[in-house]
Coordinates of C-alpha atoms in Angstrom, one line a residue:
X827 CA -66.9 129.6 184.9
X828 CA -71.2 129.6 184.9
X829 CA -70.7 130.0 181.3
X830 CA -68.3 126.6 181.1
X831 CA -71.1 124.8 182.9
X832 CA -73.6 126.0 181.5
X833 CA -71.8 124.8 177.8
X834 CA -71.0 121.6 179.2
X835 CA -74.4 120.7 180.3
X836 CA -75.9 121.6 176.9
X837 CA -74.1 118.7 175.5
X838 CA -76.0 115.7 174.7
X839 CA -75.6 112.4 176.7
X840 CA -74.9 110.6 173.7
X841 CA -72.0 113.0 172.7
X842 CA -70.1 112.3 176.3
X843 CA -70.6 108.8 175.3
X844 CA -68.6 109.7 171.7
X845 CA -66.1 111.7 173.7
X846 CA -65.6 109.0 176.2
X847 CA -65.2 106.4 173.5
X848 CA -62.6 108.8 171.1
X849 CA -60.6 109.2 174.7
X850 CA -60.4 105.7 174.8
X851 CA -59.3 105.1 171.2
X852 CA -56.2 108.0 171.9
X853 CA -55.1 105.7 174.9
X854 CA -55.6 102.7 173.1
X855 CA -53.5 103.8 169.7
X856 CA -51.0 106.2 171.5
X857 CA -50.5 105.2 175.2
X858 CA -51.1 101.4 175.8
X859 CA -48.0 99.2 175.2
X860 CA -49.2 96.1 176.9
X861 CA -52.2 95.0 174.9
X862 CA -51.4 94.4 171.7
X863 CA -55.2 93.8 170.5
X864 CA -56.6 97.0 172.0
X865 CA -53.6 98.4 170.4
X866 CA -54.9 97.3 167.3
X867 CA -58.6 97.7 167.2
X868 CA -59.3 100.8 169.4
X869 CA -62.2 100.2 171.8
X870 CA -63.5 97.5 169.3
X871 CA -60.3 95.2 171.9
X872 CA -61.6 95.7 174.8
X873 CA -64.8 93.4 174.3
X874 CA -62.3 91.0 173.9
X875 CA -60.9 90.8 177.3
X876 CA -64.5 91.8 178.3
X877 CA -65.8 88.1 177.0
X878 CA -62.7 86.4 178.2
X879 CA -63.4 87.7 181.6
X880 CA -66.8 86.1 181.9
X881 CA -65.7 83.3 179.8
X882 CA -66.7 80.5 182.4
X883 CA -70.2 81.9 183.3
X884 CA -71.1 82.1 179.2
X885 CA -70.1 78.3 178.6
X886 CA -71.2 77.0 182.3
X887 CA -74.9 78.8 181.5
X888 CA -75.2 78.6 177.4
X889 CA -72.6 76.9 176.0
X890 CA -71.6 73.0 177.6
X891 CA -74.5 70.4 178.0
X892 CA -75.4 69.3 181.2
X893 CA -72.8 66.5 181.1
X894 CA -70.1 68.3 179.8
X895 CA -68.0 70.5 182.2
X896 CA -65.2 70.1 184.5
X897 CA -64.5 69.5 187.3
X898 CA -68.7 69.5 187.8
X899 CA -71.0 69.4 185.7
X900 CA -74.5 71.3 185.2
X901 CA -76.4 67.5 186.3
X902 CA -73.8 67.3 189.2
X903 CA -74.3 70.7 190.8
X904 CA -77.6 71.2 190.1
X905 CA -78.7 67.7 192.6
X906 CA -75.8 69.1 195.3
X907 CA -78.5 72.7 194.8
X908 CA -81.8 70.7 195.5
X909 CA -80.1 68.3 197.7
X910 CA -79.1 71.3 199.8
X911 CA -82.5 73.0 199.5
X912 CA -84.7 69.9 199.8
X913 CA -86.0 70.5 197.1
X914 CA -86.6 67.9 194.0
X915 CA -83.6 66.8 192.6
X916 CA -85.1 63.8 190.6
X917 CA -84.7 63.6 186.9
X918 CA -87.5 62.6 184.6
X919 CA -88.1 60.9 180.8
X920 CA -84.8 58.6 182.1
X921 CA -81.0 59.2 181.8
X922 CA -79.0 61.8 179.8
X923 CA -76.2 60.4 180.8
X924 CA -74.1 58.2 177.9
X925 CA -74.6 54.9 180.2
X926 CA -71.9 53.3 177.8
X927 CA -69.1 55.5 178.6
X928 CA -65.6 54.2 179.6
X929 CA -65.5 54.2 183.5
X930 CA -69.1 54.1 183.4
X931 CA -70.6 52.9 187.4
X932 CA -73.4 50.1 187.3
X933 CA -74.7 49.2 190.6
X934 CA -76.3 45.8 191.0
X935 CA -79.4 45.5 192.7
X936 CA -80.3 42.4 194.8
X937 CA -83.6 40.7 193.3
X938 CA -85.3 41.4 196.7
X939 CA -83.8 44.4 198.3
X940 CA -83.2 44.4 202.0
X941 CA -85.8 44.9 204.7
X942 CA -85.8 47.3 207.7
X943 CA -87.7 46.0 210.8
X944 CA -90.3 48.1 212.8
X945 CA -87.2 48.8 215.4
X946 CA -84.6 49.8 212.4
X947 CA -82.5 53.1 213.4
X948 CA -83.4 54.0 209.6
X949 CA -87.4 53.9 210.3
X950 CA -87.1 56.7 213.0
X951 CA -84.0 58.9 211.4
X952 CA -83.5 58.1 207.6
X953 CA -80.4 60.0 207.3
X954 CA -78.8 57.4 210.0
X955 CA -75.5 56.8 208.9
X956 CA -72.1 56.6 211.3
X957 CA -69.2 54.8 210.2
X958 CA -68.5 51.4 210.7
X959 CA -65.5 52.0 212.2
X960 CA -63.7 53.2 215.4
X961 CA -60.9 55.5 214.8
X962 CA -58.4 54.8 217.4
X963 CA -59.7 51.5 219.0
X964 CA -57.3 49.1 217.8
X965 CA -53.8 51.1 219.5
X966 CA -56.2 52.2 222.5
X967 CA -56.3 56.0 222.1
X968 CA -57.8 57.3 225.3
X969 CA -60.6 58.8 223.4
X970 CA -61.5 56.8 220.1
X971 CA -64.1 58.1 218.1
X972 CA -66.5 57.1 215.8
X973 CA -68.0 59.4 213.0
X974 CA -71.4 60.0 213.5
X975 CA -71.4 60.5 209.7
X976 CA -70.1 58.6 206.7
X977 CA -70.0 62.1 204.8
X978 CA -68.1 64.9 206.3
X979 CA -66.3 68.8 205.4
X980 CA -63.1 67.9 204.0
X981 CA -59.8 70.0 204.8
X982 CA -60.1 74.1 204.1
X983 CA -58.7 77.0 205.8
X984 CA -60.2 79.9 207.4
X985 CA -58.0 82.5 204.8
X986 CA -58.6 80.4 202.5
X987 CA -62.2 80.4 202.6
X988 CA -63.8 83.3 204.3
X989 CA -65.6 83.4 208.3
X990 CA -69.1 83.3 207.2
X991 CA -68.1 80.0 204.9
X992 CA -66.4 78.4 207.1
X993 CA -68.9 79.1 210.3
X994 CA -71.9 78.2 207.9
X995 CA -70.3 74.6 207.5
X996 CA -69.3 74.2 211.3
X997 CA -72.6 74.6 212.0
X998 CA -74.5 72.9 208.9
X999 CA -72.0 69.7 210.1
X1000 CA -73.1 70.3 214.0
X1001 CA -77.2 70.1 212.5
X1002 CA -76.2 67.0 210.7
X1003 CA -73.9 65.1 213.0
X1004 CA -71.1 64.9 211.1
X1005 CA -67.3 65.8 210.9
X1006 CA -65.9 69.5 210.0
X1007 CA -61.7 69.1 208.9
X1008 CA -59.7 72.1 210.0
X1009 CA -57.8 72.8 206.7
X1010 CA -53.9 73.7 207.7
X1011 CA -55.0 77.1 208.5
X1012 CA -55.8 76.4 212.6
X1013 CA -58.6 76.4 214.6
X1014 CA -60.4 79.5 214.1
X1015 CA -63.9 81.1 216.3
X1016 CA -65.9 80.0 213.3
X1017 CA -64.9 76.0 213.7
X1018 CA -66.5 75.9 217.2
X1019 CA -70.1 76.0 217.2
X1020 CA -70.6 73.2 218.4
X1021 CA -69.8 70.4 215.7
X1022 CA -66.9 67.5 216.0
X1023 CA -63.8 68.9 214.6
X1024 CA -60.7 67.1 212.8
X1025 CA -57.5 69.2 213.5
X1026 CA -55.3 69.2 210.7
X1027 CA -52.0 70.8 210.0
X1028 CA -49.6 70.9 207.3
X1029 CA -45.9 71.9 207.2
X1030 CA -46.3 75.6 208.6
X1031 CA -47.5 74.4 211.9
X1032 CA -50.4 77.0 212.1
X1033 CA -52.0 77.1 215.4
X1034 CA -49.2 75.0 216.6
X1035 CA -46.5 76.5 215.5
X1036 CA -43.8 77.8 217.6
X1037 CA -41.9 81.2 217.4
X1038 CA -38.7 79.6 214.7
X1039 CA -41.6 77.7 212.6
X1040 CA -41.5 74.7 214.3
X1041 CA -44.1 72.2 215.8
X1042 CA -44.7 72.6 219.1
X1043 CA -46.6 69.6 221.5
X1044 CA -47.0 72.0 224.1
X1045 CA -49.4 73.9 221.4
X1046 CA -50.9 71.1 220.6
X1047 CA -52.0 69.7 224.1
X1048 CA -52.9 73.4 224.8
X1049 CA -55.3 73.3 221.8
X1050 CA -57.0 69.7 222.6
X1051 CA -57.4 71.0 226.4
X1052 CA -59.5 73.8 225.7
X1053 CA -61.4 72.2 222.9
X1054 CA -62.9 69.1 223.7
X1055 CA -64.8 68.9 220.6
X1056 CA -61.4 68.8 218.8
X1057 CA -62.2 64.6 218.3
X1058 CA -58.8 63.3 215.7
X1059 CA -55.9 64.9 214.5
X1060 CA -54.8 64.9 211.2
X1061 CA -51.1 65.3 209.6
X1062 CA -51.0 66.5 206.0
X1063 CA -48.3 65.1 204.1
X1064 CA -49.9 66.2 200.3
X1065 CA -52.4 67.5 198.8
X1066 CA -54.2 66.2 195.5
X1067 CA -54.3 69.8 194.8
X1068 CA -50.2 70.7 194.7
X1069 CA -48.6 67.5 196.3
X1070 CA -45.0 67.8 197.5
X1071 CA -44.9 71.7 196.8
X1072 CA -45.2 74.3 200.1
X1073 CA -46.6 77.4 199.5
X1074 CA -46.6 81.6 200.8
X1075 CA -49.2 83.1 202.3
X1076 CA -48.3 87.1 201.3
X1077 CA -48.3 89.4 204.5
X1078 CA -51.0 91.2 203.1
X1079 CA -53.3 88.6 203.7
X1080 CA -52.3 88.1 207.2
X1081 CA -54.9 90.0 209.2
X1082 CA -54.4 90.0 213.4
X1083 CA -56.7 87.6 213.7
X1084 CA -55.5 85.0 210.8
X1085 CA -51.8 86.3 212.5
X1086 CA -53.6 84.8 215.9
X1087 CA -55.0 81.7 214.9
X1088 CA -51.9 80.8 212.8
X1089 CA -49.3 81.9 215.3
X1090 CA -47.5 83.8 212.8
X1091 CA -46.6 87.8 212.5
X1092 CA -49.4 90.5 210.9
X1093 CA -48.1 91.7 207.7
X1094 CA -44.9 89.1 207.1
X1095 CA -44.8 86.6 204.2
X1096 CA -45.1 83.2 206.0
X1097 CA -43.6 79.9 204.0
X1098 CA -45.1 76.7 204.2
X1099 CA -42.2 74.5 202.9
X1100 CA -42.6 71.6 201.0
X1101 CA -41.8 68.8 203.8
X1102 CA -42.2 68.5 207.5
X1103 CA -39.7 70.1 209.8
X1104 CA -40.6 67.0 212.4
X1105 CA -39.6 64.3 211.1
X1106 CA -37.5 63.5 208.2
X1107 CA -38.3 59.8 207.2
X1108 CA -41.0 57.2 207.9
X1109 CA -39.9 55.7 211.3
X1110 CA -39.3 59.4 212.5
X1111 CA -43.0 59.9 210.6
X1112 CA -44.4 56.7 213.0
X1113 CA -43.1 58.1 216.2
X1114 CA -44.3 61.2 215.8
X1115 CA -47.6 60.2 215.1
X1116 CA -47.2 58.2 218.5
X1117 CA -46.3 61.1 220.3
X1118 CA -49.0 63.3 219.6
X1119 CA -51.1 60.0 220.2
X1120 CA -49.9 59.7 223.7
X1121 CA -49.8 63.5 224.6
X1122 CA -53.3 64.4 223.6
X1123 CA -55.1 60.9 223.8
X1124 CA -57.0 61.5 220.4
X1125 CA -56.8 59.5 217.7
X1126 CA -53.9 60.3 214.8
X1127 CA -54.4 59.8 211.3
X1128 CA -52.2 61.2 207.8
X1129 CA -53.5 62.6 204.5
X1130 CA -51.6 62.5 201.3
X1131 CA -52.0 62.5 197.4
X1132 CA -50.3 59.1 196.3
X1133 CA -47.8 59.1 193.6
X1134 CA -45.0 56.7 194.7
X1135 CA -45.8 53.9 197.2
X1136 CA -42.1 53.1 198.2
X1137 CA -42.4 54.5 201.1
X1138 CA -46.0 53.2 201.8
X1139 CA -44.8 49.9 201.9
X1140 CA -42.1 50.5 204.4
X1141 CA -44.8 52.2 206.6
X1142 CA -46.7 48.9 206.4
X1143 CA -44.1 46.8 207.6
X1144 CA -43.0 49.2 210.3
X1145 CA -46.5 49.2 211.8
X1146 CA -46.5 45.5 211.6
X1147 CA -43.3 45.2 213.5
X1148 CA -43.9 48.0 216.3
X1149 CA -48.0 47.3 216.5
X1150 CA -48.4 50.8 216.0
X1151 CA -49.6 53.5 213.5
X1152 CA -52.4 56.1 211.9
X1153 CA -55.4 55.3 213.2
X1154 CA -56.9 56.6 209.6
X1155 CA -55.5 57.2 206.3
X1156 CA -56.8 60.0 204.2
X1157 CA -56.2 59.5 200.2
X1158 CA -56.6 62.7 198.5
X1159 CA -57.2 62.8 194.7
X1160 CA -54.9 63.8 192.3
X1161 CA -58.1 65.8 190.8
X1162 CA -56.9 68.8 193.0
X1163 CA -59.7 70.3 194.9
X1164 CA -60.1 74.0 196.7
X1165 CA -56.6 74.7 197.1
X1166 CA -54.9 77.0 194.4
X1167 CA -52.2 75.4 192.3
X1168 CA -49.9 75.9 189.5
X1169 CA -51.6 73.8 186.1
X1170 CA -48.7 71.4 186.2
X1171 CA -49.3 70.3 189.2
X1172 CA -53.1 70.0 189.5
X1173 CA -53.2 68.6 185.5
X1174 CA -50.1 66.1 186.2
X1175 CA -48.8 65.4 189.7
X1176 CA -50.1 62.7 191.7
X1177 CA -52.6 59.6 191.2
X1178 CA -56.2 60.4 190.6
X1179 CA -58.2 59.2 193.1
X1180 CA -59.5 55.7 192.2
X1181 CA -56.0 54.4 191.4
X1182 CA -54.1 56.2 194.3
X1183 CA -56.5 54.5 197.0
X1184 CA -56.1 51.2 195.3
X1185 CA -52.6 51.3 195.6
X1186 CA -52.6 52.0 199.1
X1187 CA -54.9 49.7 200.3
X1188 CA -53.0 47.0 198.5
X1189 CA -50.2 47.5 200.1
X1190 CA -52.4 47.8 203.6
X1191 CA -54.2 44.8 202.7
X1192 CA -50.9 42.7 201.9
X1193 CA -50.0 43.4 205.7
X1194 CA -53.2 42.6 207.3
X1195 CA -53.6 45.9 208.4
X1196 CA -57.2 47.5 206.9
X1197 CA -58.8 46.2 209.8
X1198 CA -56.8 48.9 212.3
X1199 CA -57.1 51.7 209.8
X1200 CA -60.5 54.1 209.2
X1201 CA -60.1 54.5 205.3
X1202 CA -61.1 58.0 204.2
X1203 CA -61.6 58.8 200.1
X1204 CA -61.8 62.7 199.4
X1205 CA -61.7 63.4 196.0
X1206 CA -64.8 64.5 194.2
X1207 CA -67.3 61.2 196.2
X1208 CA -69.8 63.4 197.3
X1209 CA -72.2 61.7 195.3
X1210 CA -74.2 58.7 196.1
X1211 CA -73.5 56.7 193.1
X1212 CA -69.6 57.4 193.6
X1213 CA -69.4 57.3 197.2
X1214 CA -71.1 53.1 196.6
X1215 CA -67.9 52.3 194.3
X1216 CA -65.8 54.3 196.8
X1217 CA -66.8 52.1 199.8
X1218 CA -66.7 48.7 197.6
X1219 CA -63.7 49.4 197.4
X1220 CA -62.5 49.5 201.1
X1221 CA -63.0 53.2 202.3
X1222 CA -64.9 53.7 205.4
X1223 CA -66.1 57.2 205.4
X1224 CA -66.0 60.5 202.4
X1225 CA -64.5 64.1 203.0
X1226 CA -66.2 66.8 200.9
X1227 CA -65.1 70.4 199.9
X1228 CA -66.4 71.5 196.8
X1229 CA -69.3 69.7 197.1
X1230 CA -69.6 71.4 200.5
X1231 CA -69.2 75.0 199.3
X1232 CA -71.4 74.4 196.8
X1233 CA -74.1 73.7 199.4
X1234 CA -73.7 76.6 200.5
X1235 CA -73.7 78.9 197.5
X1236 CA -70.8 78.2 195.5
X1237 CA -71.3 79.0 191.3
X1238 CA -68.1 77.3 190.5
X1239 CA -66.6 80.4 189.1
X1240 CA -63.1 78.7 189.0
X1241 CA -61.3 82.1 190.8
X1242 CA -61.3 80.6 194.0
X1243 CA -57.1 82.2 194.1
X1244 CA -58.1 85.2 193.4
X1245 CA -59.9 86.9 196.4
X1246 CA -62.8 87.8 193.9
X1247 CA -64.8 84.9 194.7
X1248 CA -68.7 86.1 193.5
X1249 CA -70.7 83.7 196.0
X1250 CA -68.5 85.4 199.0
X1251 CA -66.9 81.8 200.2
X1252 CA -63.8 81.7 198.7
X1253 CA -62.8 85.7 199.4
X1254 CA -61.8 87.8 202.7
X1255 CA -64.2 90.6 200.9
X1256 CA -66.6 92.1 203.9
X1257 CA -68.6 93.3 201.0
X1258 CA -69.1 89.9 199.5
X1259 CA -69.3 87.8 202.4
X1260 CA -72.2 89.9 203.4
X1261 CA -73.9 87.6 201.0
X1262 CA -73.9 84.3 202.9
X1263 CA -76.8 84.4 205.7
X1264 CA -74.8 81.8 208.2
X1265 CA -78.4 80.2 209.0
X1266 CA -79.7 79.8 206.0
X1267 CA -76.5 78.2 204.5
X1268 CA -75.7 75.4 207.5
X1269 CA -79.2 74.8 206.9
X1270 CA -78.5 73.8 203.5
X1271 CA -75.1 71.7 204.0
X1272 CA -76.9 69.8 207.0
X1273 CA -79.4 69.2 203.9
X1274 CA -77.3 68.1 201.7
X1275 CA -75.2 65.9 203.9
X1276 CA -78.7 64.2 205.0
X1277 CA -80.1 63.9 201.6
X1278 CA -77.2 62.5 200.7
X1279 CA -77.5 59.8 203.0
X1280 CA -80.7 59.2 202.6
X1281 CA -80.0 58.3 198.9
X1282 CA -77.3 56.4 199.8
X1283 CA -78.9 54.4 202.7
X1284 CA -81.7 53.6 199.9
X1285 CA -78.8 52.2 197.2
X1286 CA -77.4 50.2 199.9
X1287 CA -80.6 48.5 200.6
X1288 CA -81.2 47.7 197.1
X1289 CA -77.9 46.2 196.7
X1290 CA -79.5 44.0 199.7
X1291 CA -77.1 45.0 202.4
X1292 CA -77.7 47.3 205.8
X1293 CA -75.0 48.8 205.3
X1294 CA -72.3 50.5 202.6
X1295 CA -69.1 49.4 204.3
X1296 CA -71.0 46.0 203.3
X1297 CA -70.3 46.6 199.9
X1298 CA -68.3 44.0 197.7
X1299 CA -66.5 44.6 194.7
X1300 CA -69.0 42.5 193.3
X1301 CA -71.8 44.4 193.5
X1302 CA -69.8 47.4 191.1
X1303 CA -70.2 47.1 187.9
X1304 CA -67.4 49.4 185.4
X1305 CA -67.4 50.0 182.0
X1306 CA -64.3 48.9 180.2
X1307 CA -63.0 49.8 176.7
X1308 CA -60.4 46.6 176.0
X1309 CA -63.3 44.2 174.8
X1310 CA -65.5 43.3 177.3
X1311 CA -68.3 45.7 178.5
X1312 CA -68.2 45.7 182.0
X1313 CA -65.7 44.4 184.6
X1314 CA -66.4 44.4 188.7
X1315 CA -64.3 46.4 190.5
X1316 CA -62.6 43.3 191.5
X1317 CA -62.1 42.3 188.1
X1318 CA -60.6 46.2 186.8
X1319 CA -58.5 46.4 190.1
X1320 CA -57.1 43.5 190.8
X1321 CA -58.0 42.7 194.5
X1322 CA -61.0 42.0 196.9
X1323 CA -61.8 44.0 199.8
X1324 CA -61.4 42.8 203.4
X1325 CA -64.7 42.4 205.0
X1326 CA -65.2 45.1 207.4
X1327 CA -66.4 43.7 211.0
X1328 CA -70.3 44.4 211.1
X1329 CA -73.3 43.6 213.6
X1330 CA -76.1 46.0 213.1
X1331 CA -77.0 49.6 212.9
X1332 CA -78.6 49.5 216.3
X1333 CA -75.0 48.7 217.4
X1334 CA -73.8 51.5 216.0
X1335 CA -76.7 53.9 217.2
X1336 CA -75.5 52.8 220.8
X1337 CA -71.8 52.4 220.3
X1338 CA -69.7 55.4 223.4
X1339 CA -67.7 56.6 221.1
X1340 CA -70.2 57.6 218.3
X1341 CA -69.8 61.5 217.6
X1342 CA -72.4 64.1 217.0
X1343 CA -75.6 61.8 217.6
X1344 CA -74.0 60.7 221.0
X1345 CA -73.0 64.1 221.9
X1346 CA -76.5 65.7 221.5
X1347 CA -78.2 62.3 223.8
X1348 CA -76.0 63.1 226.5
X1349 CA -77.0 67.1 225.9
X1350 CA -80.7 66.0 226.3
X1351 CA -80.2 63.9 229.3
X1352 CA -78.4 66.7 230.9
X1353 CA -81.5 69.3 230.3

């Protein structure tokens, strides 16, 4: 045996490497029957499925320009990184951008921009921005709400993302005053830390679920009672992601405590089925929206991808007859977003954003019925530029997810569905989670949600308004391939905004219902 060892330490490193190789050529010619290229070319294949594997990384870091990829590109992620960091994200020697491309945004500039006075909210805190409007004021919720931010965390699970993700970003949104939105996965520990919360929940019911799969209101009032900070509810009809299709979370993804928070059993396949068990049409869909209204006093909103607005319409009418209704509409983005999805779905299902929300508000508008709805836009906005055009239009305040995760680390690797996720957000790995320092990261989301208010506060002045739910349609400029160079919006889309009612920002500032900025006065009164 000493003599075996002995021999086998006498070889040369660079002859195991041989042997390993020739070992790898056998299994390769003789033993694999699944890949025909390593098949083929012994050892010679597996670079192959080597450079496919890191694919992405090679074209996102040496291959595309900086206006090139999909869904963001190099210019787009790399102001969201010093955004978050505060650090510069200006760009110098002008524009790389092709200013003449179809779809182009143009935002016209007033002549003389407009003024803060001495006594201006914005002097004092230049990342001032709450939305313009009260969610739940017009049907007399018992506890409307007004977002202390127009830019908030849009929809995503803890399971889907990972604990240190999701409590970096309730606590980045509690440092900057906004909104964090549940995802359908429940309220988990790592959404309370202090930040208002949207609870949202799909067609599995998690975290209000009863034992046979159903909702339960009991749940519900359960949940709002012991969570205060729990400040809207939200009912997801779609997703821009996979609308109209439910989904399985495998039982070896349910842990005790995602089994906990989403009322299901440890280790069992759980189906989220492709409509609601609650209601069946949309008078059933009204009432139940009153119900949970009535039973939890919070303000009740839906979210959906649009495709067909059929049903829409007769929504409309019904909350024209009955006087009641959502309190806000959330319009997803047929652009698909964190959630995984089959490719003909996420390439082909559902409106993308722009024209989705225009056909909803259309239809909203028709009715005279904008002025009792917070309009939200989720669906890649999180950028000042986009987020003026969005609000032209008629929304009233943005939801952000990959933006968001990208605040806090994310490299867009694109395996978000694969548990492999290299940044630890989108993963249940301990090992790779261990990378996100919680403080650090809220401290860069509450950055980047500040920064980009800040910007956007300064584009709104230059356009000469106080305000971005003061945009026209008129002051968006698009650029349009059938002859003309640029259209307004109003001109491309075929209607004009309803003015949203206005005073001041001072108003705002001392408005009861304001969240975050409200909620942090009264804490300092208190001490």
């Amino acid at each position: 045996m000493e003599n075996i060892l002995n021999f086998l330490g006498s070889i040369s490193w660079w002859i195991w490497i041989i042997i390993a190789l020739i070992l790898v050529a056998i299994r390769d010619m003789f033993l694999n029957k699944k890949h025909t290229i390593s098949h083929n070319f012994p050892i010679v294949g597996h670079l192959r499925y080597l450079l496919e594997s890191i694919g992405p990384e090679i074209r996102q870091y040496f291959v595309a320009n900086n206006r090139e990829e999909l869904p963001f590109n190099r210019i787009e992620r790399g102001w969201v990184y010093a955004s978050s960091k505060n650090e510069n994200n200006y760009e110098g020697f002008g524009t790389d951008r092709d200013i003449y491309q179809h779809q182009h945004i143009f935002i016209k500039n007033c002549m003389i921009p407009y003024k803060m006075d001495k006594d201006h909210p914005n002097k004092e805190d230049k990342t001032f921005l709450p939305c313009a409007k009260v969610m739940g004021l017009y049907n007399n919720r018992k506890k409307p709400y007004r977002p202390g931010s127009v830019i908030n965390v849009s929809a995503m699970s803890f399971g889907s993302l990972s604990a240190r993700a999701v409590e970096s970003l309730n606590i980045g949104i509690q440092k900057a005053n906004a909104y964090h939105n549940t995802g359908e996965g429940g309220l988990s520990p790592y959404h309370s830390n202090g930040g208002d919360v949207i609870f949202h929940f799909g067609t599995g019911y998690f975290g209000v679920r009863s034992e046979d799969g159903n909702f339960s209101m009991k749940k519900m009032k359960d949940l709002v009672t012991k969570n205060p900070f729990i400040r809207a509810i939200e009912i997801k009809l779609s997703q821009g992601a996979k609308p109209g299709k439910g989904g399985v979370l495998p039982g070896a993804k349910i842990t005790p405590q995602i089994a906990e928070i989403r009322g299901v059993e440890v280790g069992k396949d759980v189906l989220s089925p492709s409509s609601h068990k609650a209601f069946t049409d949309v008078p059933e869909l009204l009432q139940f929206i009153e119900d949970i209204a009535n039973e939890t006093g919070l303000p009740v909103g839906i979210k959906a991808a649009i495709g067909k607005t059929e049903q829409w319409e007769l929504l409309a009418k019904l909350m024209v007859e009955t006087n009641k209704g959502p309190d806000f509409i959330t319009i997803d983005g047929g652009e698909g977003g964190t959630g995984a999805a089959p490719p003909s779905f996420a390439d082909h299902v559902s409106l993308p954003w722009v024209y989705g929300f225009t056909a909803i508000y259309k239809i909203f508008q028709k009715y005279n019925l904008t002025d009792r709805i917070v309009f939200i836009g989720s669906g890649k906005l999180g950028f000042p530029a986009k987020a003026a055009m969005a609000f032209a239009m008629g929304v009233d305040c943005i939801n952000v997810a990959r933006e968001a995760m990208m605040s806090i680390g994310c490299i867009q690797a694109q395996i978000c569905h694969t548990n492999r996720c290299p940044s630890g957000i989108a993963t249940q790995s301990k090992w790779l989670q261990k990378g996100i320092d919680i403080p650090l990261k809220s401290d860069r989301l509450a950055q980047y949600f500040k920064t980009f208010r800040k910007e956007f506060i300064e584009i709104t002045h230059a356009t000469g308004h106080e305000h971005p739910c003061q945009f026209t349609m008129q002051d968006i400029d698009l650029n349009v391939d059938d002859g003309e160079l640029t259209r307004t919006l109003e001109q491309s889309f075929k209607y004009t905004k309803t003015p949203v009612e206005y005073t001041c920002a001072q108003d705002l500032k001392n408005c009861t219902y304001l969240g975050g900025y409200y909620k942090n006065q009264i804490e300092q009164q208190a001490s």
